[in-house]
mmCIF file of C-alpha atoms in Angstrom:
data_model
loop_
_atom_site.group_PDB
_atom_site.id
_atom_site.type_symbol
_atom_site.label_atom_id
_atom_site.label_comp_id
_atom_site.label_asym_id
_atom_site.label_seq_id
_atom_site.Cartn_x
_atom_site.Cartn_y
_atom_site.Cartn_z
ATOM 1 C CA ASP S 1 85.966 123.198 166.755
ATOM 2 C CA GLY S 2 88.154 124.810 165.392
ATOM 3 C CA GLY S 3 90.861 122.851 162.481
ATOM 4 C CA ILE S 4 90.802 123.686 158.533
ATOM 5 C CA THR S 5 87.877 122.074 156.011
ATOM 6 C CA GLN S 6 88.285 121.229 152.919
ATOM 7 C CA SER S 7 86.429 121.192 149.756
ATOM 8 C CA PRO S 8 84.811 119.504 147.506
ATOM 9 C CA LYS S 9 85.816 115.969 149.044
ATOM 10 C CA TYR S 10 86.656 115.117 145.476
ATOM 11 C CA LEU S 11 86.624 116.132 142.600
ATOM 12 C CA PHE S 12 86.465 115.510 138.510
ATOM 13 C CA ARG S 13 88.180 117.723 135.977
ATOM 14 C CA LYS S 14 87.773 117.825 132.758
ATOM 15 C CA GLU S 15 91.424 118.517 130.224
ATOM 16 C CA GLY S 16 91.751 122.367 129.284
ATOM 17 C CA GLN S 17 89.181 122.658 131.835
ATOM 18 C CA ASN S 18 90.167 125.308 135.568
ATOM 19 C CA VAL S 19 88.952 124.608 138.744
ATOM 20 C CA THR S 20 89.855 125.399 142.208
ATOM 21 C CA LEU S 21 90.281 123.260 145.398
ATOM 22 C CA SER S 22 88.006 125.608 148.533
ATOM 23 C CA CYS S 23 90.949 125.439 151.889
ATOM 24 C CA GLU S 24 90.014 127.817 155.475
ATOM 25 C CA GLN S 25 90.548 127.355 159.006
ATOM 26 C CA ASN S 26 89.411 128.714 162.487
ATOM 27 C CA LEU S 27 93.138 128.185 163.291
ATOM 28 C CA ASN S 28 92.979 132.047 163.216
ATOM 29 C CA HIS S 29 97.355 130.765 161.783
ATOM 30 C CA ASP S 30 98.878 132.898 160.414
ATOM 31 C CA ALA S 31 100.841 130.737 157.741
ATOM 32 C CA MET S 32 99.416 128.820 154.784
ATOM 33 C CA TYR S 33 100.523 125.300 152.392
ATOM 34 C CA TRP S 34 99.080 123.666 149.524
ATOM 35 C CA TYR S 35 100.710 119.847 149.188
ATOM 36 C CA ARG S 36 100.408 118.478 146.568
ATOM 37 C CA GLN S 37 101.104 114.215 146.634
ATOM 38 C CA ASP S 38 101.446 111.190 144.336
ATOM 39 C CA PRO S 39 102.246 108.045 146.180
ATOM 40 C CA GLY S 40 105.783 107.563 146.741
ATOM 41 C CA GLN S 41 106.124 110.882 146.250
ATOM 42 C CA GLY S 42 105.324 111.956 149.134
ATOM 43 C CA LEU S 43 104.180 116.379 150.172
ATOM 44 C CA ARG S 44 105.347 118.488 147.916
ATOM 45 C CA LEU S 45 105.300 122.020 147.825
ATOM 46 C CA ILE S 46 102.921 124.049 145.057
ATOM 47 C CA TYR S 47 102.492 127.830 146.922
ATOM 48 C CA TYR S 48 103.257 129.404 151.171
ATOM 49 C CA SER S 49 101.734 131.526 152.074
ATOM 50 C CA GLN S 50 102.646 133.543 155.127
ATOM 51 C CA ILE S 51 99.948 136.291 155.213
ATOM 52 C CA VAL S 52 97.089 138.179 153.812
ATOM 53 C CA ASN S 53 97.935 139.539 150.832
ATOM 54 C CA ASP S 54 100.875 137.452 150.402
ATOM 55 C CA PHE S 55 102.483 134.587 148.821
ATOM 56 C CA GLN S 56 105.467 132.224 147.782
ATOM 57 C CA LYS S 57 106.038 129.625 145.262
ATOM 58 C CA GLY S 58 107.013 126.152 146.053
ATOM 59 C CA ASP S 59 108.761 124.203 144.868
ATOM 60 C CA ILE S 60 106.163 122.622 142.244
ATOM 61 C CA ALA S 61 103.942 125.850 141.241
ATOM 62 C CA GLU S 62 103.492 125.952 138.006
ATOM 63 C CA GLY S 63 99.889 125.033 136.601
ATOM 64 C CA TYR S 64 98.873 126.629 139.164
ATOM 65 C CA SER S 65 97.711 129.983 141.748
ATOM 66 C CA VAL S 66 96.829 130.618 144.760
ATOM 67 C CA SER S 67 94.941 133.637 146.669
ATOM 68 C CA ARG S 68 95.040 135.562 149.974
ATOM 69 C CA GLU S 69 92.450 137.791 150.757
ATOM 70 C CA LYS S 70 91.530 136.543 154.113
ATOM 71 C CA LYS S 71 93.678 134.451 157.172
ATOM 72 C CA GLU S 72 91.038 132.215 156.791
ATOM 73 C CA SER S 73 90.786 130.969 153.581
ATOM 74 C CA PHE S 74 93.099 129.927 151.225
ATOM 75 C CA PRO S 75 91.566 128.592 147.528
ATOM 76 C CA LEU S 76 94.195 126.596 144.946
ATOM 77 C CA THR S 77 92.923 126.624 141.236
ATOM 78 C CA VAL S 78 94.730 124.258 139.217
ATOM 79 C CA THR S 79 94.532 125.432 135.857
ATOM 80 C CA SER S 80 94.939 124.182 132.391
ATOM 81 C CA ALA S 81 98.263 124.778 132.667
ATOM 82 C CA GLN S 82 99.093 122.126 134.636
ATOM 83 C CA LYS S 83 99.008 118.917 132.766
ATOM 84 C CA ASN S 84 99.571 116.012 135.266
ATOM 85 C CA PRO S 85 96.803 117.656 138.046
ATOM 86 C CA THR S 86 95.095 113.613 139.263
ATOM 87 C CA ALA S 87 96.609 113.791 142.489
ATOM 88 C CA PHE S 88 95.982 114.206 146.567
ATOM 89 C CA TYR S 89 95.855 117.779 147.424
ATOM 90 C CA LEU S 90 97.085 118.662 150.721
ATOM 91 C CA CYS S 91 96.217 122.578 152.268
ATOM 92 C CA ALA S 92 97.996 122.861 155.856
ATOM 93 C CA SER S 93 99.061 125.473 158.160
ATOM 94 C CA THR S 94 101.413 127.443 160.765
ATOM 95 C CA ILE S 95 101.233 129.334 164.031
ATOM 96 C CA SER S 96 104.032 131.972 162.102
ATOM 97 C CA LEU S 97 106.711 131.459 160.429
ATOM 98 C CA ASP S 98 108.140 131.846 163.770
ATOM 99 C CA SER S 99 107.391 129.154 165.728
ATOM 100 C CA TYR S 100 108.336 125.820 165.497
ATOM 101 C CA ASN S 101 106.328 124.997 161.891
ATOM 102 C CA GLU S 102 104.440 122.087 163.145
ATOM 103 C CA GLN S 103 101.851 122.138 159.641
ATOM 104 C CA PHE S 104 98.354 121.019 160.972
ATOM 105 C CA PHE S 105 96.195 119.481 157.791
ATOM 106 C CA GLY S 106 93.005 119.355 156.118
ATOM 107 C CA PRO S 107 91.390 116.614 154.713
ATOM 108 C CA GLY S 108 92.212 116.595 151.604
ATOM 109 C CA THR S 109 91.269 117.609 148.435
ATOM 110 C CA ARG S 110 91.781 114.198 145.191
ATOM 111 C CA LEU S 111 91.329 115.887 142.010
ATOM 112 C CA THR S 112 91.086 112.853 138.725
ATOM 113 C CA VAL S 113 91.274 114.507 134.998
ATOM 114 C CA LEU S 114 89.437 112.648 133.838
ATOM 115 C CA ALA Y 1 121.173 121.894 151.544
ATOM 116 C CA GLN Y 2 118.607 120.157 154.862
ATOM 117 C CA SER Y 3 117.219 117.208 153.573
ATOM 118 C CA VAL Y 4 114.945 114.005 155.420
ATOM 119 C CA THR Y 5 115.374 110.016 154.914
ATOM 120 C CA GLN Y 6 113.353 107.377 155.955
ATOM 121 C CA LEU Y 7 114.630 103.628 155.291
ATOM 122 C CA GLY Y 8 112.543 101.434 153.275
ATOM 123 C CA SER Y 9 108.658 102.917 151.136
ATOM 124 C CA HIS Y 10 107.071 100.195 153.486
ATOM 125 C CA VAL Y 11 107.833 98.160 156.747
ATOM 126 C CA SER Y 12 105.683 95.023 158.036
ATOM 127 C CA VAL Y 13 105.233 93.736 161.389
ATOM 128 C CA SER Y 14 103.628 90.682 162.962
ATOM 129 C CA GLU Y 15 101.127 92.070 164.685
ATOM 130 C CA GLY Y 16 103.820 92.792 168.597
ATOM 131 C CA ALA Y 17 105.631 92.691 167.426
ATOM 132 C CA LEU Y 18 108.094 95.918 167.689
ATOM 133 C CA VAL Y 19 107.219 98.802 164.936
ATOM 134 C CA LEU Y 20 110.935 100.714 164.389
ATOM 135 C CA LEU Y 21 110.262 103.500 161.468
ATOM 136 C CA ARG Y 22 113.823 105.005 160.931
ATOM 137 C CA CYS Y 23 114.081 108.345 160.514
ATOM 138 C CA ASN Y 24 117.636 110.830 159.186
ATOM 139 C CA TYR Y 25 118.456 114.292 158.908
ATOM 140 C CA SER Y 26 121.037 116.619 157.892
ATOM 141 C CA SER Y 27 120.390 119.985 159.427
ATOM 142 C CA SER Y 28 123.658 122.722 160.112
ATOM 143 C CA VAL Y 29 121.119 123.788 163.306
ATOM 144 C CA PRO Y 30 120.097 121.906 165.946
ATOM 145 C CA PRO Y 31 116.497 120.439 164.335
ATOM 146 C CA TYR Y 32 113.189 121.190 164.543
ATOM 147 C CA LEU Y 33 112.127 117.311 163.831
ATOM 148 C CA PHE Y 34 108.200 116.030 163.609
ATOM 149 C CA TRP Y 35 106.271 112.109 162.700
ATOM 150 C CA TYR Y 36 103.226 112.365 161.038
ATOM 151 C CA VAL Y 37 100.380 109.943 160.196
ATOM 152 C CA GLN Y 38 97.849 109.492 157.912
ATOM 153 C CA TYR Y 39 95.846 107.111 157.084
ATOM 154 C CA PRO Y 40 94.525 106.039 152.971
ATOM 155 C CA ASN Y 41 91.944 108.825 151.742
ATOM 156 C CA GLN Y 42 93.521 111.585 154.250
ATOM 157 C CA GLY Y 43 95.124 114.146 155.891
ATOM 158 C CA LEU Y 44 97.991 114.279 157.778
ATOM 159 C CA GLN Y 45 98.113 114.242 161.727
ATOM 160 C CA LEU Y 46 100.621 114.211 164.598
ATOM 161 C CA LEU Y 47 101.873 112.029 166.019
ATOM 162 C CA LEU Y 48 105.175 113.316 168.092
ATOM 163 C CA LYS Y 49 107.440 116.306 167.487
ATOM 164 C CA TYR Y 50 110.963 117.063 168.867
ATOM 165 C CA THR Y 51 111.406 121.206 169.803
ATOM 166 C CA THR Y 52 114.107 121.280 172.530
ATOM 167 C CA GLY Y 53 114.325 119.326 175.461
ATOM 168 C CA ALA Y 54 114.406 115.651 176.555
ATOM 169 C CA THR Y 55 115.338 113.694 173.729
ATOM 170 C CA LEU Y 56 112.670 110.790 174.062
ATOM 171 C CA VAL Y 57 110.033 111.982 173.008
ATOM 172 C CA LYS Y 58 106.069 110.220 173.121
ATOM 173 C CA GLY Y 59 103.842 110.583 171.464
ATOM 174 C CA ILE Y 60 100.129 109.630 170.479
ATOM 175 C CA ASN Y 61 98.549 105.678 170.177
ATOM 176 C CA GLY Y 62 101.777 104.570 172.213
ATOM 177 C CA PHE Y 63 104.195 105.699 169.861
ATOM 178 C CA GLU Y 64 107.481 107.533 170.636
ATOM 179 C CA ALA Y 65 110.630 108.664 168.906
ATOM 180 C CA GLU Y 66 114.110 108.948 170.415
ATOM 181 C CA PHE Y 67 116.985 112.137 168.788
ATOM 182 C CA LYS Y 68 119.483 111.212 168.588
ATOM 183 C CA LYS Y 69 122.764 113.928 167.363
ATOM 184 C CA SER Y 70 125.194 112.175 167.456
ATOM 185 C CA GLU Y 71 123.532 109.817 164.169
ATOM 186 C CA THR Y 72 120.905 112.400 163.509
ATOM 187 C CA SER Y 73 118.477 109.516 163.232
ATOM 188 C CA PHE Y 74 114.963 110.194 164.778
ATOM 189 C CA HIS Y 75 113.035 106.775 164.628
ATOM 190 C CA LEU Y 76 109.865 105.870 165.655
ATOM 191 C CA THR Y 77 109.412 103.113 167.468
ATOM 192 C CA LYS Y 78 105.886 101.751 168.860
ATOM 193 C CA PRO Y 79 106.062 98.288 171.567
ATOM 194 C CA SER Y 80 103.768 96.492 170.099
ATOM 195 C CA ALA Y 81 102.265 96.831 166.873
ATOM 196 C CA HIS Y 82 98.426 96.979 166.563
ATOM 197 C CA MET Y 83 96.502 96.849 163.223
ATOM 198 C CA SER Y 84 94.986 100.095 163.642
ATOM 199 C CA ASP Y 85 98.891 100.721 163.218
ATOM 200 C CA ALA Y 86 98.761 100.190 159.211
ATOM 201 C CA ALA Y 87 99.387 103.865 157.452
ATOM 202 C CA GLU Y 88 101.298 105.345 156.053
ATOM 203 C CA TYR Y 89 103.818 107.933 158.142
ATOM 204 C CA PHE Y 90 106.063 110.661 157.329
ATOM 205 C CA CYS Y 91 109.070 111.621 159.398
ATOM 206 C CA ALA Y 92 109.425 115.688 159.275
ATOM 207 C CA VAL Y 93 112.252 118.727 159.191
ATOM 208 C CA SER Y 94 111.496 122.145 160.492
ATOM 209 C CA ASP Y 95 114.203 124.569 157.782
ATOM 210 C CA ARG Y 96 114.277 126.941 159.636
ATOM 211 C CA SER Y 97 115.391 129.108 156.398
ATOM 212 C CA ASN Y 98 112.474 129.480 155.382
ATOM 213 C CA TYR Y 99 110.157 128.067 157.783
ATOM 214 C CA GLN Y 100 108.800 125.562 156.117
ATOM 215 C CA LEU Y 101 108.726 121.284 156.565
ATOM 216 C CA ILE Y 102 111.283 119.137 154.491
ATOM 217 C CA TRP Y 103 109.444 115.391 153.723
ATOM 218 C CA GLY Y 104 110.404 111.947 154.342
ATOM 219 C CA ALA Y 105 109.200 109.929 151.028
ATOM 220 C CA GLY Y 106 106.976 107.312 153.455
ATOM 221 C CA THR Y 107 107.128 104.977 155.071
ATOM 222 C CA LYS Y 108 103.902 102.250 154.915
ATOM 223 C CA LEU Y 109 103.217 100.197 158.068
ATOM 224 C CA ILE Y 110 101.537 97.117 156.359
ATOM 225 C CA ILE Y 111 100.395 94.937 160.398
ATOM 226 C CA LYS Y 112 100.311 91.180 159.354
ATOM 227 C CA PRO Y 113 97.447 89.745 161.142
#
């Protein structure tokens, strides 16, 4: 079955640590996205990538970094510069940016800072 | 700039009653519109979408939405609520200038037995 996988489902980070969230898709989609979700705030875009080896900052990119070395993979690193990283993180993909931009979502990773 | 407004952060209905979740958008071009559902601690799942053609769109789980250009609305309805409909619902519009989705803040649907 095609879909998007995110791992781990739960992640705990100590202050000052960098952590990396995994996102893999086997839908052959060109574009991939990372969102952050906080209670009552909907979805906020962190980074997105249209093609391999290219990505753009979203609305809240500070304290985060990404890479897109393969079409299937778009990992997100939460760095120590992100002062309030506790949130639910969602990865999404879409066929191409010439489509309606219907996005498909992974199951999410809940990150908690200890 | 495009925007999406969902009226009511929480909506409570009785089981068996009509569900109506409101979404209004602003867009300078004909929009592509979406409704997604999110169950607790899960990702988002597409309920339905409007791209072109028929303005009344049917989706999964008995939901439907009607695109009304004159009212810039895309309200989500279901004739009879079920306990399993309790979730958070998000309306989104496609921003064709940068091919992102502009999201509403979400509405939590609460079903009373």
